Structures are given as C-alpha cells and as structure tokens.
PDB file of C-alpha atoms in Angstrom:
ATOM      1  CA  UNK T 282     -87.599  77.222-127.041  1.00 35.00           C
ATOM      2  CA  UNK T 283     -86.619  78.389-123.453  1.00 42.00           C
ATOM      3  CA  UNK T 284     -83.958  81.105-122.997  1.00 61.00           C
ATOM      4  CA  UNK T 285     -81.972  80.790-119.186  1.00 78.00           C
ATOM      5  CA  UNK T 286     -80.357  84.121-117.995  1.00 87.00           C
ATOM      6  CA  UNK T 287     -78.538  84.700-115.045  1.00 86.00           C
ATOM      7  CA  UNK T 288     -80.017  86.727-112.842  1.00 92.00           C
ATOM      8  CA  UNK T 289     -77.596  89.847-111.589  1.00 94.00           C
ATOM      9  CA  UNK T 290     -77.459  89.666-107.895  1.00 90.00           C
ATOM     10  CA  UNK T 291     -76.498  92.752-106.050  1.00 93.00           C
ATOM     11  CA  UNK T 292     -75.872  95.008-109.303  1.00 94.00           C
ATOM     12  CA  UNK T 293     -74.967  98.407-109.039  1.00 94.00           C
ATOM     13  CA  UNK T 294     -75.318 101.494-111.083  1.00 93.00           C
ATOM     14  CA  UNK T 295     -71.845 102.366-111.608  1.00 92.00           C
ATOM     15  CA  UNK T 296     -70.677  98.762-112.248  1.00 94.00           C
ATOM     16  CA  UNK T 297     -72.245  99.440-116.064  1.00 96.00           C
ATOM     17  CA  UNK T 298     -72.661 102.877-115.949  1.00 94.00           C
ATOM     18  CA  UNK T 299     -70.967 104.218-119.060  1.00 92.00           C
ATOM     19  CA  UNK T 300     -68.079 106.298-118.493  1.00 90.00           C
ATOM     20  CA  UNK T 301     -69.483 109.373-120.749  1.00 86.00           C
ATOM     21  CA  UNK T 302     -72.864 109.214-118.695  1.00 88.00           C
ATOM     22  CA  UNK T 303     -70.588 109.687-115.378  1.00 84.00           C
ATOM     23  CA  UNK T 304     -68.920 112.987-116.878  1.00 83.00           C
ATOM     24  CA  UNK T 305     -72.031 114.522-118.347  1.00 79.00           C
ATOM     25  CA  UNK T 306     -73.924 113.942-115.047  1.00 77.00           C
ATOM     26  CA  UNK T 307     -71.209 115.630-113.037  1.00 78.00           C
ATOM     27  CA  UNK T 308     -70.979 118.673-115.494  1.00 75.00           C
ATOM     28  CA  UNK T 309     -75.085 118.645-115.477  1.00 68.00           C
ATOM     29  CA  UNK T 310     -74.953 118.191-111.186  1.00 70.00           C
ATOM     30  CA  UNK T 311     -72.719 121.883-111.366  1.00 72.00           C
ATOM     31  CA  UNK T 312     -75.066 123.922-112.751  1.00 68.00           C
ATOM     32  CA  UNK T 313     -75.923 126.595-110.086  1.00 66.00           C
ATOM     33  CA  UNK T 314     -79.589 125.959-108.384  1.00 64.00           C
ATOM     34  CA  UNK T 315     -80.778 123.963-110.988  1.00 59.00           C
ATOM     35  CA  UNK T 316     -82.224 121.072-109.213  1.00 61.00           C
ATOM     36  CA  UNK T 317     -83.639 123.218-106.045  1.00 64.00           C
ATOM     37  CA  UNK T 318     -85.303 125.700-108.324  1.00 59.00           C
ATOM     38  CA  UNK T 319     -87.064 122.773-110.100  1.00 56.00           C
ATOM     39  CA  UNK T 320     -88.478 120.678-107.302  1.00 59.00           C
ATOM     40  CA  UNK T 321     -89.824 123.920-105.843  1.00 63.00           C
ATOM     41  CA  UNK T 322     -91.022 125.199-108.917  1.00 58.00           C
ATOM     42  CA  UNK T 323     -92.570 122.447-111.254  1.00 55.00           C
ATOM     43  CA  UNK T 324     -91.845 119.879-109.634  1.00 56.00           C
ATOM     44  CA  UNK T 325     -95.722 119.795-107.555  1.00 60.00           C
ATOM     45  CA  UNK T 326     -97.786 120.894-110.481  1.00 62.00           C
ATOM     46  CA  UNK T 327     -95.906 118.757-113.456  1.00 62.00           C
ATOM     47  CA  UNK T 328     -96.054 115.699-110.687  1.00 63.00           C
ATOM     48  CA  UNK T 329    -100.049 115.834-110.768  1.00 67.00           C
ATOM     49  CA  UNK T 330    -100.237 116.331-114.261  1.00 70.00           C
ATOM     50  CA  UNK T 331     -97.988 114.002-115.672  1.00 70.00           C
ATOM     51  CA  UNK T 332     -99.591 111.356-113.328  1.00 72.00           C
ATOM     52  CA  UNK T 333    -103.384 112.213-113.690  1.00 77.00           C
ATOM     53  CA  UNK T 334    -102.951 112.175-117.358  1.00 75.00           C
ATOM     54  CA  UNK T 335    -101.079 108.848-117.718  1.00 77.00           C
ATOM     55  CA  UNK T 336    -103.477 107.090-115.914  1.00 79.00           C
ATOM     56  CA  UNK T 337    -106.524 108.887-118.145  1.00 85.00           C
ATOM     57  CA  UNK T 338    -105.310 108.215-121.293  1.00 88.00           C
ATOM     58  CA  UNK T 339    -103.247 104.479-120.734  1.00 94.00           C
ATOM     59  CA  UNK T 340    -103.393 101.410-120.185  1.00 96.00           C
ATOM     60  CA  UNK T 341    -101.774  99.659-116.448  1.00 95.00           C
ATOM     61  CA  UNK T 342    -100.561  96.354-117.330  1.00 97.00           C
ATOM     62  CA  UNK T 343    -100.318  93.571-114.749  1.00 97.00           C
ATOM     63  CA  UNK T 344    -100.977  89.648-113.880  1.00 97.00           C
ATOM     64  CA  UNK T 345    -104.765  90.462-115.328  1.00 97.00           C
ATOM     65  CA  UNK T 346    -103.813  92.762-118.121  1.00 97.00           C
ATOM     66  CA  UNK T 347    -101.738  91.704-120.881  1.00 98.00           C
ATOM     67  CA  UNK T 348    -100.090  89.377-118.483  1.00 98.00           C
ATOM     68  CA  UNK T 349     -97.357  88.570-121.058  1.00 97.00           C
ATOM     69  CA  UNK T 350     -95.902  91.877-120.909  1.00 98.00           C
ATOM     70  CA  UNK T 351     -96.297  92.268-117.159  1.00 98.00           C
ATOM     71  CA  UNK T 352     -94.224  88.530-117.332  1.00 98.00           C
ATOM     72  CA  UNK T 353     -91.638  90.814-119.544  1.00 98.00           C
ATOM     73  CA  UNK T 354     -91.314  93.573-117.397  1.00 98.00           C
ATOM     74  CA  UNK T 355     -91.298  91.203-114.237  1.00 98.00           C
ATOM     75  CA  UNK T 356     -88.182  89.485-115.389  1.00 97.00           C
ATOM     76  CA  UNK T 357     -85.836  92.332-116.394  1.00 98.00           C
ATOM     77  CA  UNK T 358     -86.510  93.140-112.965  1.00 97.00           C
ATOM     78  CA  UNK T 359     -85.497  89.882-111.456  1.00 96.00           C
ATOM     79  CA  UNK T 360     -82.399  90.179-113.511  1.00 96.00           C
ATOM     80  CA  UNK T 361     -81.264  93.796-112.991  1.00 97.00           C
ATOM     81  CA  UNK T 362     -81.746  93.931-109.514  1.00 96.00           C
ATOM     82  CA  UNK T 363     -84.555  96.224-109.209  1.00 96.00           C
ATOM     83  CA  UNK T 364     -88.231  96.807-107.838  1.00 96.00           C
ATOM     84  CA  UNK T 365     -90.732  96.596-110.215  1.00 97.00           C
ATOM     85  CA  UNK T 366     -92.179 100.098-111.374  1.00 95.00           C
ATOM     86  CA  UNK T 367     -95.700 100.454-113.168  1.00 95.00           C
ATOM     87  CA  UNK T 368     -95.887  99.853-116.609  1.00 97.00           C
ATOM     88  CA  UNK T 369     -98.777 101.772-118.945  1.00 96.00           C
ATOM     89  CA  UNK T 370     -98.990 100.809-122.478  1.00 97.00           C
ATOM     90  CA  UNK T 371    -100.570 103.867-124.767  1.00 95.00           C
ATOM     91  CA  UNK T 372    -101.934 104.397-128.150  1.00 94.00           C
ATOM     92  CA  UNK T 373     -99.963 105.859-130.134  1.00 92.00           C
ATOM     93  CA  UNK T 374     -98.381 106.103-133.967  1.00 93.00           C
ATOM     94  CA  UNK T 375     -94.758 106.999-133.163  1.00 91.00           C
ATOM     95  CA  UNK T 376     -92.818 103.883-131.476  1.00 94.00           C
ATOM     96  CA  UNK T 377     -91.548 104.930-128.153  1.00 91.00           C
ATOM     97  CA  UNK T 378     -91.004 104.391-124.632  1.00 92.00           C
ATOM     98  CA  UNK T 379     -90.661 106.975-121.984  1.00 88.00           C
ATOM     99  CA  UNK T 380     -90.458 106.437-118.107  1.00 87.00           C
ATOM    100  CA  UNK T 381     -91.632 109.255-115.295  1.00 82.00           C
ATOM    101  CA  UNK T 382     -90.295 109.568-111.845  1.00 78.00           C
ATOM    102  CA  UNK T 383     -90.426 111.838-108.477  1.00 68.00           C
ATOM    103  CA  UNK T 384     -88.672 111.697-105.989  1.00 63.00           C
ATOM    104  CA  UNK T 385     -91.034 109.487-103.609  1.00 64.00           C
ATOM    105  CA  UNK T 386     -93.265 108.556-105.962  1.00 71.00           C
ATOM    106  CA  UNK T 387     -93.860 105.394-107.586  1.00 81.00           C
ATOM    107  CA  UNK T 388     -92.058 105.602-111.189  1.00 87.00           C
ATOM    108  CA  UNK T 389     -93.524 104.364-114.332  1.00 91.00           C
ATOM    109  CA  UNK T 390     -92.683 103.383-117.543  1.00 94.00           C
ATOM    110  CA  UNK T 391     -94.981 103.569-120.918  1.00 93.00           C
ATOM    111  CA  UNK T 392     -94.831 101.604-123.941  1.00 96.00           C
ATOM    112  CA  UNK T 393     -96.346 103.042-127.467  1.00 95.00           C
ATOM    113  CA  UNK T 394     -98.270 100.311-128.919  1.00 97.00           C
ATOM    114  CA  UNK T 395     -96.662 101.262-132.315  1.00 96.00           C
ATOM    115  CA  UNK T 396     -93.723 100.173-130.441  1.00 97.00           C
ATOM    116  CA  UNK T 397     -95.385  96.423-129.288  1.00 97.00           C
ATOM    117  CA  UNK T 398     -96.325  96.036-132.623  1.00 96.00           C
ATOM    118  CA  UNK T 399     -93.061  96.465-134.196  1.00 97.00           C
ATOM    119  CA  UNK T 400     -90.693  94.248-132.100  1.00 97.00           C
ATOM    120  CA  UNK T 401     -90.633  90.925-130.578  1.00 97.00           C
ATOM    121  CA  UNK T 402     -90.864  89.822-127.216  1.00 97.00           C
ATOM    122  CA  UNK T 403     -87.437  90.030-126.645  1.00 97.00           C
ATOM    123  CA  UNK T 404     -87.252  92.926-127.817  1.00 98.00           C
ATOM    124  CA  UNK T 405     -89.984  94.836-125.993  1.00 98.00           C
ATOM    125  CA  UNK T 406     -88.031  93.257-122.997  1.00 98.00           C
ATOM    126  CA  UNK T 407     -84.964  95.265-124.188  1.00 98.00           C
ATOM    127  CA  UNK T 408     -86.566  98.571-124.227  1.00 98.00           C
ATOM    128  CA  UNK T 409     -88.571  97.962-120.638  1.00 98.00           C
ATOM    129  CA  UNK T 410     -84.758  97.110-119.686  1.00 98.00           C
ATOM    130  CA  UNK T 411     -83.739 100.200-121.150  1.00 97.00           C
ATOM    131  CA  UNK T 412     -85.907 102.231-119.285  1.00 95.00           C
ATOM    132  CA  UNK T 413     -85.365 100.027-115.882  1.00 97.00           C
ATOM    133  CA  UNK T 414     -81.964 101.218-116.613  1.00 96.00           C
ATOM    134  CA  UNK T 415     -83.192 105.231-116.488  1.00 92.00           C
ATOM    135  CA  UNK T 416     -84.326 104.411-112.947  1.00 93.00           C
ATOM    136  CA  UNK T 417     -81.679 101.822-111.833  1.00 94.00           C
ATOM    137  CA  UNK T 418     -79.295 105.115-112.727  1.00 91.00           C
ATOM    138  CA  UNK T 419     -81.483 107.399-110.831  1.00 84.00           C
ATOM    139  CA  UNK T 420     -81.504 109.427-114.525  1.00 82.00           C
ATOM    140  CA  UNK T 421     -85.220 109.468-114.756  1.00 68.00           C
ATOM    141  CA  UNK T 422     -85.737 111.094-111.189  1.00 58.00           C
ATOM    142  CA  UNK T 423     -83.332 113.925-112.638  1.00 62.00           C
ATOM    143  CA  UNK T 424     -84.580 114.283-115.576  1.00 68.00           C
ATOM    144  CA  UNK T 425     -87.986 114.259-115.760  1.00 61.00           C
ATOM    145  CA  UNK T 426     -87.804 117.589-113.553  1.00 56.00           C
ATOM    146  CA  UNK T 427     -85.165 119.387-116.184  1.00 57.00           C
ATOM    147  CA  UNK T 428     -87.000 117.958-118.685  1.00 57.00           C
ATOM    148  CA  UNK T 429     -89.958 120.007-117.553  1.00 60.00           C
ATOM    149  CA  UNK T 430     -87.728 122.753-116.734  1.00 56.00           C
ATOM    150  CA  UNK T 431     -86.705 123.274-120.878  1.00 53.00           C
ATOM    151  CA  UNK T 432     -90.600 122.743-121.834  1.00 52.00           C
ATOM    152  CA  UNK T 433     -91.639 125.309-119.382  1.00 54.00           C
ATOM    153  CA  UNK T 434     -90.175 127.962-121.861  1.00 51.00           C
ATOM    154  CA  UNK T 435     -92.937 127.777-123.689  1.00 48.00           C
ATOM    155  CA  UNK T 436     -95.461 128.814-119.978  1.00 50.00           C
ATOM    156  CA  UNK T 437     -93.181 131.526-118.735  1.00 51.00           C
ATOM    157  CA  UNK T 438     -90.827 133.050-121.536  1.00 52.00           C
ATOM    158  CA  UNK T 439     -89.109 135.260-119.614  1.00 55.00           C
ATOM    159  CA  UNK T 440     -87.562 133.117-117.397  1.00 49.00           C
ATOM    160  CA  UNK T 441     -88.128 129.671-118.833  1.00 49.00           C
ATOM    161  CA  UNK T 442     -86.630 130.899-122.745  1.00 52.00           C
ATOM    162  CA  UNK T 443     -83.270 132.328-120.454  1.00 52.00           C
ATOM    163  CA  UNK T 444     -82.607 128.810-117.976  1.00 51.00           C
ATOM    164  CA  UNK T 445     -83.766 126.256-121.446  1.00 53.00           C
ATOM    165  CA  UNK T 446     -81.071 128.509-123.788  1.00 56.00           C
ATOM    166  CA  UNK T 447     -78.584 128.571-121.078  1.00 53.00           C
ATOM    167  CA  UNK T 448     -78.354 124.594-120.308  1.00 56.00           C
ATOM    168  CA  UNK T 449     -79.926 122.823-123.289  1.00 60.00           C
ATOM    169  CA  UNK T 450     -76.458 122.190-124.665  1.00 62.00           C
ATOM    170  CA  UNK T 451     -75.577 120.584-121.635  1.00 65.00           C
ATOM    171  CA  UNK T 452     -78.498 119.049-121.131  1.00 66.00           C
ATOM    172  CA  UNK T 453     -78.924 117.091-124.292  1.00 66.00           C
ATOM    173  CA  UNK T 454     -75.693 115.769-124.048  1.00 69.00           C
ATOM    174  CA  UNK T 455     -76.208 114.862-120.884  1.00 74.00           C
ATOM    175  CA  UNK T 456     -78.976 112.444-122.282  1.00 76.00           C
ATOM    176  CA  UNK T 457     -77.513 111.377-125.097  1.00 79.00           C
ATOM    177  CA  UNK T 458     -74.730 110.179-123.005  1.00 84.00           C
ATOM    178  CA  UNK T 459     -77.456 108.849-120.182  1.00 87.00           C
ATOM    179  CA  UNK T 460     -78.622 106.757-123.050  1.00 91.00           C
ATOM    180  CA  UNK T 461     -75.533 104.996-123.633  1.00 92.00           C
ATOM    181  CA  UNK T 462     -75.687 103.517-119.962  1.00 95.00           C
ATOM    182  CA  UNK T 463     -79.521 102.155-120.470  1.00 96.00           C
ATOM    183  CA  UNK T 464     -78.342 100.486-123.705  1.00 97.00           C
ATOM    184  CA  UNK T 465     -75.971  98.156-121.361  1.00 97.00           C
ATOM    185  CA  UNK T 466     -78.849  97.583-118.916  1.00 98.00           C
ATOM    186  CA  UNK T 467     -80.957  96.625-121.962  1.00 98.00           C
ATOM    187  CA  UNK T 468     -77.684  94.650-122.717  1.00 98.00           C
ATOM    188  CA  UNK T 469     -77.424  92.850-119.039  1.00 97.00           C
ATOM    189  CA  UNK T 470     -81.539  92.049-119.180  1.00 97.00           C
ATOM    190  CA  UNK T 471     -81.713  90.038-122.772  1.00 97.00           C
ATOM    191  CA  UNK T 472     -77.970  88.725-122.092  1.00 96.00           C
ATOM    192  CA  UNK T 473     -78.012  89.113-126.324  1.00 97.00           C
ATOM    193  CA  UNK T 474     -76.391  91.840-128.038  1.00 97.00           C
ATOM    194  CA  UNK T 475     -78.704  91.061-131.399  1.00 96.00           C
ATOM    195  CA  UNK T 476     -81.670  91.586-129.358  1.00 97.00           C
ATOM    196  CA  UNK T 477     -80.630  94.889-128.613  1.00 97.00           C
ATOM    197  CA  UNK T 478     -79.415  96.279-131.758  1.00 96.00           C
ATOM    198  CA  UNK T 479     -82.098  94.646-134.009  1.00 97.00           C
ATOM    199  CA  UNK T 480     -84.173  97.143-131.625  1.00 97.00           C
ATOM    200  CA  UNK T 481     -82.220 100.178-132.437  1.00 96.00           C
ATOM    201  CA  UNK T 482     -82.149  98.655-136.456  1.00 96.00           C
ATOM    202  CA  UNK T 483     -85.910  98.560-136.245  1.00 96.00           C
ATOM    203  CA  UNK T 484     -86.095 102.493-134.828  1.00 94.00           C
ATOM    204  CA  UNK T 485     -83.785 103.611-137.441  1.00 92.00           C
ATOM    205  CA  UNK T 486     -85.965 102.110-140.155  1.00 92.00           C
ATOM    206  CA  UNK T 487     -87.868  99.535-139.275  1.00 90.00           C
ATOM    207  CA  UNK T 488     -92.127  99.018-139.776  1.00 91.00           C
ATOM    208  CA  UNK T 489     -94.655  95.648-138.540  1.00 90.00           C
ATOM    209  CA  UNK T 490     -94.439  95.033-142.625  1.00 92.00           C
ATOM    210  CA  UNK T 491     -90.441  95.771-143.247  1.00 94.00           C
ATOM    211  CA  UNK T 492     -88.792  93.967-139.709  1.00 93.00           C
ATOM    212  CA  UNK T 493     -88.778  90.606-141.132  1.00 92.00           C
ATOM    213  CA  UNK T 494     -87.099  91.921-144.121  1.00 95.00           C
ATOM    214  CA  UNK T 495     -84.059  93.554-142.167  1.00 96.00           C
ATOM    215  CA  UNK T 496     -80.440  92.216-141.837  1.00 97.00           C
ATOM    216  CA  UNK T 497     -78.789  92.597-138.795  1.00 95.00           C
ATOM    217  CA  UNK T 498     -75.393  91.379-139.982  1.00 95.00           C
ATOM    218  CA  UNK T 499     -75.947  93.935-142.572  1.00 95.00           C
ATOM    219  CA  UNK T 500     -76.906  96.585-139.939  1.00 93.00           C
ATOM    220  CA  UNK T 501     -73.761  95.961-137.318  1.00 90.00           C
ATOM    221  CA  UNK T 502     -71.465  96.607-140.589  1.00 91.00           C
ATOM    222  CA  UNK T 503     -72.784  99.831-141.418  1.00 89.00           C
ATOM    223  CA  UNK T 504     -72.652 100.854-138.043  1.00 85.00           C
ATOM    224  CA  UNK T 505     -68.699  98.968-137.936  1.00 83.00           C
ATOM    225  CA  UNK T 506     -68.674 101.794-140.947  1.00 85.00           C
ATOM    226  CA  UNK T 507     -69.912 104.403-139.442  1.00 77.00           C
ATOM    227  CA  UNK T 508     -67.608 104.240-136.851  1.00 70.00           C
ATOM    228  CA  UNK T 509     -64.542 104.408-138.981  1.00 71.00           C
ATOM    229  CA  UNK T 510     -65.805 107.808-141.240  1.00 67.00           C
ATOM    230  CA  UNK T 511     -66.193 109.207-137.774  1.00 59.00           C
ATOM    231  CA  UNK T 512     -62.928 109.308-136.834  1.00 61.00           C
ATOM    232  CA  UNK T 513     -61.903 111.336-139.729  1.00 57.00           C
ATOM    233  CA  UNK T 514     -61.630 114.929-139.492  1.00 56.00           C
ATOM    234  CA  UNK T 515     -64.624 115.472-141.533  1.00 49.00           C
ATOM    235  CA  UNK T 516     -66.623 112.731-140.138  1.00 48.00           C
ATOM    236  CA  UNK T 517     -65.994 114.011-136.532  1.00 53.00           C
ATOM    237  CA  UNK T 518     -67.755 117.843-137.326  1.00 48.00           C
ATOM    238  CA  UNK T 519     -70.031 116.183-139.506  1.00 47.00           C
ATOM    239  CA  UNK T 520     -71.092 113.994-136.582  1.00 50.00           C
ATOM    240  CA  UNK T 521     -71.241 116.728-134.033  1.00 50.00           C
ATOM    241  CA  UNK T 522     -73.365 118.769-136.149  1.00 46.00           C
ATOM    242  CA  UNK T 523     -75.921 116.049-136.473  1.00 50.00           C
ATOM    243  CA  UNK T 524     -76.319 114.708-132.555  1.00 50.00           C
ATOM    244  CA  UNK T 525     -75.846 118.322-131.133  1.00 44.00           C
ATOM    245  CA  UNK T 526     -79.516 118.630-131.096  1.00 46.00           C
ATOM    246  CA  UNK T 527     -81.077 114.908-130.349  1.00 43.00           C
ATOM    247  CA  UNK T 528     -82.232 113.541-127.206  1.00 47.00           C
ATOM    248  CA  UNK T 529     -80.401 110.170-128.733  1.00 53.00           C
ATOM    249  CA  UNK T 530     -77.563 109.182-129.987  1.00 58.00           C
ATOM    250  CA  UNK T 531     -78.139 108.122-133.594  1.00 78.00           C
ATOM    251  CA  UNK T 532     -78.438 104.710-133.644  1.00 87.00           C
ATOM    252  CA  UNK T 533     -76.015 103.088-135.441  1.00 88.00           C
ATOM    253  CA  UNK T 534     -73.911 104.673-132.742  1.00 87.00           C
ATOM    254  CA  UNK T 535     -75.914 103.152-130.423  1.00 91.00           C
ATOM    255  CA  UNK T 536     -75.480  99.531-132.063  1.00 92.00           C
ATOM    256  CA  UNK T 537     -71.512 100.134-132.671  1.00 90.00           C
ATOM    257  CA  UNK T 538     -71.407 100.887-128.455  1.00 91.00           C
ATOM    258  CA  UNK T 539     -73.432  97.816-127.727  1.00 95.00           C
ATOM    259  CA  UNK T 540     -71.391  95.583-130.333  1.00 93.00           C
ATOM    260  CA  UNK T 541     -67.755  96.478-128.701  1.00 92.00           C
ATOM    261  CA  UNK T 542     -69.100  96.453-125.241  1.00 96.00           C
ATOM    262  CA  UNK T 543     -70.756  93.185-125.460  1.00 96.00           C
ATOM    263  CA  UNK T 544     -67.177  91.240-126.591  1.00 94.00           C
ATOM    264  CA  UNK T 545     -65.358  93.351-123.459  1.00 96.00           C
ATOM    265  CA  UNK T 546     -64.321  92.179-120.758  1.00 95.00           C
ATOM    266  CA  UNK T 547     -65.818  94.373-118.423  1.00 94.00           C
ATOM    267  CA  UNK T 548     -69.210  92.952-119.575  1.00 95.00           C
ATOM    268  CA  UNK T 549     -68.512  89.489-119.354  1.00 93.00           C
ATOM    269  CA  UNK T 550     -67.150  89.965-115.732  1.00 92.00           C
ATOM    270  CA  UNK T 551     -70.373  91.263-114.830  1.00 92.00           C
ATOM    271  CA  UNK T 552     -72.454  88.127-115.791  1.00 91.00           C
ATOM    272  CA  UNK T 553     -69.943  86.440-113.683  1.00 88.00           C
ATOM    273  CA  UNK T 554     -69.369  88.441-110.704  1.00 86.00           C
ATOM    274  CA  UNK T 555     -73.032  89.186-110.058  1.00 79.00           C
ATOM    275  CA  UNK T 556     -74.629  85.917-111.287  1.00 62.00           C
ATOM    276  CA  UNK T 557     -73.206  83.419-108.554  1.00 54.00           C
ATOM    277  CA  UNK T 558     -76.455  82.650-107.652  1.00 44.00           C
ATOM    278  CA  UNK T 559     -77.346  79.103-108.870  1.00 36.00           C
ATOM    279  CA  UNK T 560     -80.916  80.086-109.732  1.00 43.00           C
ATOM    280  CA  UNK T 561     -81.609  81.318-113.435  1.00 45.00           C
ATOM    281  CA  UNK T 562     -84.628  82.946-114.964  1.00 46.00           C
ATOM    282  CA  UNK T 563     -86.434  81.241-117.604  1.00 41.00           C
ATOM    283  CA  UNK T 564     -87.957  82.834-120.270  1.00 41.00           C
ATOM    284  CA  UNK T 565     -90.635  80.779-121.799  1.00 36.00           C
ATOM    285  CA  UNK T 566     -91.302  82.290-125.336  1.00 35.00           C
ATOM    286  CA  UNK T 567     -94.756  81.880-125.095  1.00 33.00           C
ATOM    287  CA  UNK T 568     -95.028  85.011-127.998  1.00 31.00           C
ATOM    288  CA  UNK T 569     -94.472  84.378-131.046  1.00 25.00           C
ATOM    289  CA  UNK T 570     -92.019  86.675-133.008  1.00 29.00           C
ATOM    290  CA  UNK T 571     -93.423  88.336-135.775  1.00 33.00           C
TER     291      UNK T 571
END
C-alpha cells in the first residue's frame, strides 16, 4: 500500500521548533566562552577522530548499499526541506541513533542495527527524521563540540572535571529539551503520530520478538497518565528527580508531547502552509513490517 506525504516546501527551524528548546538554547548560548574555547580546543582533534573512526568501523549506505534505507533517508529529506547528510549504519547491541557535525563539514547520521532490526520502515524513517531534525536545528553542530567538551573530563581533570560540573545541568536540559523539537521533525517526515510514538513505545520496552506484541492505544494512555500524576505536587519532584540526569526525556513524555502536538493547530497549519506544492512524495512500502 502506498503512503502520499506532502512535501514541506521552504520549512524553517523555528516554525516547529519547540518553545522549551528555544529557552534552553538561549540560556546554553550565555555561558561565558563556551563555544570559542571548544572549537579551538577539541574541536580539530575530536573532528578527525570521530570521522576516521566512523568510517573504520561502519557501514555508508547509498543507491548501491542497502538502497532501501538510502530511499528512507532520501525522502525525509525531500519532505523536511533539507540536504541530504551521510548515513552509516553500525553494529551494535544497544538500539540507537546518533548524528555528528562540524561546522563545514559534511554531517552524518548512524543507525545501530539493533535499532533496524527492531522497527519498521516507517519507523526507521522517524528516527533518520529525528536526527535530520538535530541538523535542520543546527543542534548537532552545537552539540557535538559540548558534548566532547563534558567527555573530555575524563583527558584533562583539572580543567575538563571544573567546565563538565559547572554546565552539565544546563547542558542536559538543554538536550532533553533539543529533543522535544526533533520529535516534531520526526512528526512532519512520517505525517503519523503512531509512527512516532510506537518508536519511542518500542525504546521504552520494546525487542525484534516483543514489538508485535505491543499496544499502542495502550501505550498513549499510560503516557495520557503519566501526564496527569505529573502535575501533582509529588509527581512534579518525583519527575525532576528522574530526568535531571538523562540525555532524553523519558519517553512516555516524549509520546504525551507528540500526541497533543499532533491534534494542534499549529501542526496542522504547517502541513498546509508549507505543502502548497502540488507534488507529493510517495512512499512505496516495498519493506515489509515485521
């Protein structure tokens, strides 16, 4: 069965940026010499490194290898407006998906294979939109370097222990927040907000032998739940005490954002505003899901 989706012509950043990504990246922006003492300090060695070993240990997908990703990654393009980056798929037993970018540089994204193997088509398409939506943000190009900046506490303790302790507060929730935004491009590429939160269902406790079993229904109501024990007193420390220290929000957070922004208004305007163009992108479903 084909799937049409309207291609979003002229698409911005900030028209789905979410609004908690915009204050955390202002508060992250203020933070005295932080992005000057990184590009002159890791940024040339981690930049060699991080490329070198992606391309030793991966795999570059493309029209001759594993085409029907490359047809994946090919289309969220089309649809969110946005030049094609390289796209490594690499062994690995923890599903995940990470994307790397310099300033000038080609950017890249890599897929875990545990992470093929457990979702769909549409749903690999998802999280390649997610991570389109890391450089469509310009989030990857700033965080890959502060990323570095925390890990390099472990190379020069004196200095790298003092900078990580000082902003890793403010710089997790500064990605936690970032990830928000890249759930709405994920949103805008599939143009299905089940496709997207069977994803984040699948992360939370999905396997290849247990995703056929899981309910999404059941799923979006215990994240509909979640969201109402949060907004007690209790809920809200409880809560704070369990994201202060993830690189992600939990994910039935994740799924309760997607499910109220998908039936706004905001989102629907966006289909229409930016996809006046007559032509559509098909999606053949030439995978089967398993």
């Amino acid at each position: 069965m084909s799937l049409c989706k309207t291609p979003l012509i002229g698409l911005t950043a900030d028209s789905f940026r979410h609004p908690l990504d915009l204050q955390a990246t202002k508060s992250l922006k203020q933070i005295p010499g932080l992005d000057m003492m990184v590009r002159n300090w890791l940024g040339p060695v981690a930049e060699q490194v991080f490329y070198v070993e992606n391309i030793a240990a991966s795999v570059l997908v493309g029209e001759k290898q594993l085409p029907d990703l490359y047809a994946l990654l090919l289309e969220a393009c089309k649809i969110l407006d946005i030049d094609p980056p390289q796209l490594y798929i690499r062994q690995h037993p923890a599903p995940n998906a990470y994307t790397f970018a310099m300033r000038g540089k080609q950017p890249f994204i890599v897929l875990h294979t545990s992470l093929v193997e457990l979702l769909t088509p549409q749903e690999i398409q998802a999280v390649i939109a997610h991570e389109l939506g890391h450089l469509k943000c310009d989030h990857s190009v700033y965080l890959t370097p502060v990323n570095l900046l925390v890990l390099a506490a472990a190379i020069v303790p004196n200095v790298g222990t003092f900078i990580a302790q000082a902003i890793q507060a403010q710089l997790l929730e500064w990605v936690r927040c970032a990830e928000f935004t890249c759930d709405r491009a994920a949103l805008l590429a599939t143009q299905d907000p089940k496709v997207v939160m069977s994803v984040l269902m699948k992360l939370a406790g999905g396997s290849p032998i247990l995703a056929p079993q899981l309910n999404l229904d059941a799923f979006v109501a215990q994240a509909r739940a979640y969201d109402d024990i949060s907004k007690t007193e209790l809920g809200e420390m409880v809560k704070a005490t369990r994201t202060s220290q993830l690189t992600h929000p939990v994910p039935v957070l994740r799924a309760r954002e997607i499910d109220r922004w998908s039936s706004s208004q905001e989102y629907q305007s966006l289909l229409q505003n930016h996809g006046k163009s007559t032509s559509e992108v098909t999606s053949t479903g030439g995978w089967r899901n398993w």
